[in-house]
mmCIF file of C-alpha atoms in Angstrom:
data_model
loop_
_atom_site.group_PDB
_atom_site.id
_atom_site.type_symbol
_atom_site.label_atom_id
_atom_site.label_comp_id
_atom_site.label_asym_id
_atom_site.label_seq_id
_atom_site.Cartn_x
_atom_site.Cartn_y
_atom_site.Cartn_z
ATOM 1 C CA MET A 1 71.993 -4.590 60.185
ATOM 2 C CA SER A 2 74.507 -2.464 61.905
ATOM 3 C CA SER A 3 73.810 -1.826 65.865
ATOM 4 C CA THR A 4 76.509 0.978 67.702
ATOM 5 C CA THR A 5 77.774 1.097 70.971
ATOM 6 C CA ILE A 6 78.563 4.463 72.644
ATOM 7 C CA ILE A 7 81.999 4.597 74.214
ATOM 8 C CA ASN A 8 82.042 8.158 75.594
ATOM 9 C CA ASP A 9 80.426 11.390 74.194
ATOM 10 C CA GLN A 10 83.069 11.486 71.019
ATOM 11 C CA LEU A 11 83.278 7.778 70.411
ATOM 12 C CA TRP A 12 81.047 4.970 68.773
ATOM 13 C CA GLN A 13 81.903 1.640 67.294
ATOM 14 C CA SER A 14 79.229 0.509 64.922
ATOM 15 C CA PHE A 15 79.188 -3.437 64.431
ATOM 16 C CA PHE A 16 78.596 -5.034 61.103
ATOM 17 C CA PHE A 17 79.029 -1.081 58.893
ATOM 18 C CA ILE A 18 79.318 -2.520 56.352
ATOM 19 C CA ASP A 19 78.253 -5.954 54.548
ATOM 20 C CA ILE A 20 80.848 -8.333 53.252
ATOM 21 C CA GLU A 21 79.939 -7.385 49.403
ATOM 22 C CA GLN A 22 81.125 -3.672 50.117
ATOM 23 C CA HIS A 23 83.673 -4.850 52.521
ATOM 24 C CA THR A 24 85.455 -7.142 49.637
ATOM 25 C CA SER A 25 84.820 -4.421 47.003
ATOM 26 C CA ILE A 26 86.736 -1.838 48.812
ATOM 27 C CA ARG A 27 89.214 -4.307 49.500
ATOM 28 C CA ASN A 28 89.441 -5.013 45.349
ATOM 29 C CA LEU A 29 89.061 -1.516 44.758
ATOM 30 C CA TYR A 30 92.945 -0.553 45.599
ATOM 31 C CA ARG A 31 94.246 -4.380 45.966
ATOM 32 C CA VAL A 32 94.004 -6.540 42.515
ATOM 33 C CA ALA A 33 95.343 -5.877 39.266
ATOM 34 C CA PRO A 34 95.688 -3.962 37.526
ATOM 35 C CA ASN A 35 94.199 -1.504 39.690
ATOM 36 C CA ASN A 36 97.036 -1.386 42.711
ATOM 37 C CA LEU A 37 96.455 1.918 44.117
ATOM 38 C CA LEU A 38 98.426 1.998 47.490
ATOM 39 C CA LYS A 39 101.900 3.463 47.042
ATOM 40 C CA MET A 40 104.581 3.688 50.406
ATOM 41 C CA GLN A 41 103.218 7.022 52.501
ATOM 42 C CA TYR A 42 105.435 6.052 54.999
ATOM 43 C CA ASP A 43 107.495 3.985 56.601
ATOM 44 C CA ASN A 44 105.596 0.410 56.259
ATOM 45 C CA ARG A 45 102.311 2.297 54.894
ATOM 46 C CA LEU A 46 100.829 1.858 51.864
ATOM 47 C CA GLN A 47 98.215 4.362 51.226
ATOM 48 C CA THR A 48 95.565 4.792 48.345
ATOM 49 C CA ASP A 49 95.105 8.771 47.209
ATOM 50 C CA CYS A 50 91.444 10.271 47.406
ATOM 51 C CA LEU A 51 90.094 7.860 45.079
ATOM 52 C CA PRO A 52 86.425 9.071 43.530
ATOM 53 C CA GLU A 53 84.807 5.368 44.808
ATOM 54 C CA LEU A 54 86.088 5.899 47.888
ATOM 55 C CA ASN A 55 85.047 9.762 48.071
ATOM 56 C CA SER A 56 81.404 9.003 46.838
ATOM 57 C CA LEU A 57 81.612 5.817 49.673
ATOM 58 C CA CYS A 58 82.019 9.001 51.844
ATOM 59 C CA ALA A 59 79.295 10.538 50.645
ATOM 60 C CA ASP A 60 76.873 7.613 50.669
ATOM 61 C CA PHE A 61 77.782 7.253 54.547
ATOM 62 C CA ALA A 62 77.136 11.314 55.607
ATOM 63 C CA PRO A 63 73.433 11.029 56.751
ATOM 64 C CA LEU A 64 74.107 7.712 58.651
ATOM 65 C CA ILE A 65 77.166 8.997 60.665
ATOM 66 C CA SER A 66 75.072 12.419 60.908
ATOM 67 C CA GLU A 67 72.538 10.401 62.649
ATOM 68 C CA ILE A 68 75.048 8.719 65.123
ATOM 69 C CA VAL A 69 77.138 11.604 65.971
ATOM 70 C CA GLY A 70 73.316 13.592 65.987
ATOM 71 C CA GLU A 71 75.507 16.460 63.859
ATOM 72 C CA SER A 72 75.136 17.259 60.267
ATOM 73 C CA LEU A 73 78.012 16.283 58.636
ATOM 74 C CA LYS A 74 79.696 16.842 55.086
ATOM 75 C CA PRO A 75 82.164 14.575 53.542
ATOM 76 C CA GLN A 76 85.670 15.601 53.096
ATOM 77 C CA VAL A 77 87.647 12.987 51.960
ATOM 78 C CA GLY A 78 88.091 9.113 51.917
ATOM 79 C CA TRP A 79 91.323 6.528 51.733
ATOM 80 C CA ALA A 80 92.184 3.146 52.662
ATOM 81 C CA CYS A 81 95.709 2.364 54.294
ATOM 82 C CA VAL A 82 97.155 -1.175 54.337
ATOM 83 C CA ASP A 83 99.848 -0.612 57.813
ATOM 84 C CA LEU A 84 102.956 -3.320 57.522
ATOM 85 C CA PRO A 85 104.114 -4.569 60.308
ATOM 86 C CA ASP A 86 106.335 -2.728 62.396
ATOM 87 C CA ALA A 87 104.503 0.573 60.866
ATOM 88 C CA HIS A 88 102.979 2.523 64.045
ATOM 89 C CA ILE A 89 100.639 5.176 63.726
ATOM 90 C CA LYS A 90 101.787 7.216 66.435
ATOM 91 C CA MET A 91 99.688 9.442 68.680
ATOM 92 C CA HIS A 92 98.522 12.472 67.538
ATOM 93 C CA ARG A 93 95.932 15.104 67.578
ATOM 94 C CA LEU A 94 94.137 15.503 63.874
ATOM 95 C CA HIS A 95 93.687 18.150 62.143
ATOM 96 C CA PRO A 96 90.999 20.791 63.416
ATOM 97 C CA ASP A 97 88.931 21.100 60.215
ATOM 98 C CA ILE A 98 88.823 17.544 60.541
ATOM 99 C CA HIS A 99 85.088 17.319 62.482
ATOM 100 C CA VAL A 100 84.637 13.420 62.637
ATOM 101 C CA GLN A 101 86.737 10.685 61.598
ATOM 102 C CA VAL A 102 85.731 6.937 60.505
ATOM 103 C CA GLN A 103 88.056 3.914 60.686
ATOM 104 C CA ILE A 104 86.335 1.317 58.909
ATOM 105 C CA PRO A 105 88.386 -1.778 59.384
ATOM 106 C CA LEU A 106 88.773 -4.202 56.445
ATOM 107 C CA THR A 107 91.396 -6.905 57.582
ATOM 108 C CA LEU A 108 89.486 -10.214 57.541
ATOM 109 C CA HIS A 109 90.684 -11.265 61.130
ATOM 110 C CA LEU A 110 89.932 -9.626 64.434
ATOM 111 C CA THR A 111 93.142 -9.117 65.456
ATOM 112 C CA GLU A 112 93.650 -7.340 69.512
ATOM 113 C CA GLU A 113 97.701 -5.650 68.996
ATOM 114 C CA ILE A 114 95.807 -3.465 66.048
ATOM 115 C CA GLY A 115 93.169 -1.677 68.039
ATOM 116 C CA TYR A 116 93.382 2.184 68.209
ATOM 117 C CA SER A 117 93.900 4.253 71.474
ATOM 118 C CA TYR A 118 92.220 7.457 71.712
ATOM 119 C CA CYS A 119 93.351 9.588 75.407
ATOM 120 C CA THR A 120 90.980 10.563 77.921
ATOM 121 C CA ASN A 121 93.824 12.110 79.888
ATOM 122 C CA VAL A 122 92.670 15.891 79.778
ATOM 123 C CA GLU A 123 96.137 17.233 80.777
ATOM 124 C CA VAL A 124 97.993 15.200 78.475
ATOM 125 C CA ASN A 125 95.788 16.227 75.520
ATOM 126 C CA ASN A 126 95.858 20.207 76.325
ATOM 127 C CA GLY A 127 99.395 19.796 77.883
ATOM 128 C CA SER A 128 101.342 20.098 74.270
ATOM 129 C CA THR A 129 101.405 22.622 71.781
ATOM 130 C CA ASP A 130 102.359 20.271 69.045
ATOM 131 C CA ASP A 131 99.820 17.535 67.460
ATOM 132 C CA HIS A 132 102.213 15.586 66.736
ATOM 133 C CA ASN A 133 104.688 14.855 69.689
ATOM 134 C CA PRO A 134 101.987 14.683 72.853
ATOM 135 C CA ILE A 135 103.500 14.368 76.193
ATOM 136 C CA SER A 136 103.827 11.067 78.133
ATOM 137 C CA ILE A 137 100.648 8.943 77.088
ATOM 138 C CA ASP A 138 100.324 5.430 79.433
ATOM 139 C CA THR A 139 97.959 2.799 78.496
ATOM 140 C CA ASP A 140 95.420 3.767 81.345
ATOM 141 C CA ASP A 141 95.293 7.200 79.945
ATOM 142 C CA CYS A 142 93.351 6.272 76.983
ATOM 143 C CA VAL A 143 90.295 4.356 75.799
ATOM 144 C CA HIS A 144 90.871 1.532 73.644
ATOM 145 C CA VAL A 145 88.912 0.307 70.740
ATOM 146 C CA LYS A 146 89.315 -3.080 68.455
ATOM 147 C CA HIS A 147 90.361 -3.320 64.877
ATOM 148 C CA MET A 148 86.813 -5.399 64.180
ATOM 149 C CA PRO A 149 86.118 -6.307 60.631
ATOM 150 C CA ARG A 150 83.448 -4.854 58.848
ATOM 151 C CA SER A 151 82.396 -2.340 62.233
ATOM 152 C CA ALA A 152 83.395 1.244 62.245
ATOM 153 C CA ILE A 153 85.166 3.481 64.500
ATOM 154 C CA ILE A 154 83.481 6.593 64.654
ATOM 155 C CA TYR A 155 85.514 9.485 66.623
ATOM 156 C CA LYS A 156 83.951 12.808 67.064
ATOM 157 C CA ASN A 157 87.084 15.429 66.916
ATOM 158 C CA SER A 158 86.148 18.057 69.107
ATOM 159 C CA PRO A 159 87.801 18.186 71.612
ATOM 160 C CA ARG A 160 91.023 17.311 69.843
ATOM 161 C CA THR A 161 92.642 14.929 71.939
ATOM 162 C CA PHE A 162 95.522 12.435 71.148
ATOM 163 C CA ASN A 163 94.964 9.116 68.945
ATOM 164 C CA GLY A 164 96.927 6.810 67.356
ATOM 165 C CA MET A 165 98.561 3.369 68.692
ATOM 166 C CA LEU A 166 100.391 3.023 71.697
ATOM 167 C CA LYS A 167 102.652 0.153 69.739
ATOM 168 C CA PRO A 168 103.609 -0.906 66.115
ATOM 169 C CA ILE A 169 102.186 -3.147 64.079
ATOM 170 C CA PRO A 170 103.179 -6.882 65.083
ATOM 171 C CA LEU A 171 105.105 -9.133 62.933
ATOM 172 C CA ASP A 172 103.135 -11.585 60.239
ATOM 173 C CA THR A 173 99.932 -8.754 60.947
ATOM 174 C CA VAL A 174 98.725 -6.427 57.903
ATOM 175 C CA ARG A 175 96.380 -3.459 59.244
ATOM 176 C CA GLU A 176 93.912 -2.739 56.316
ATOM 177 C CA THR A 177 91.540 0.302 56.945
ATOM 178 C CA LEU A 178 89.321 2.367 54.502
ATOM 179 C CA TRP A 179 89.535 6.099 56.574
ATOM 180 C CA LEU A 180 86.416 8.579 55.726
ATOM 181 C CA ASN A 181 86.658 12.563 56.928
ATOM 182 C CA TYR A 182 84.017 15.066 57.572
ATOM 183 C CA THR A 183 83.116 18.465 58.738
ATOM 184 C CA SER A 184 80.689 20.331 60.095
#
């Protein structure tokens, strides 16, 4: 049974969102031979295409995510990423077509250094016209969410804010995540 914590008016963390069987099944979908559906998309970032099984999960979770954010949502797309050491999900704003984005950590253990940051500084969020190049973001400008196995980090993209990781993935560490996007 999951429990959800409201972090602010557009960010939630739901603990034990998926059970261990779902966790293992999702990981095996793209990791275990003969599947191995990961492709290098960016430097040190392996990513699946939009697989029917992950899109189906996105649809299955839509009612629960809708209930958490208090709005009716439509599933958009699901994919998985494995971010390798030294990968860096730089601070960026999501595309405006994404109304809600969910991260479900697929790692096996909590690692402090692979959390995700959401900028709460209005001046920073409104100060740049480039979605991939914010003005300077300090750690104090953000709320930081732990990348806890089997939890869900639920982010409502309104107003659009910069989000990402303030530092690269540490050496000897991997960040594995199922990403689900929803429209309104």
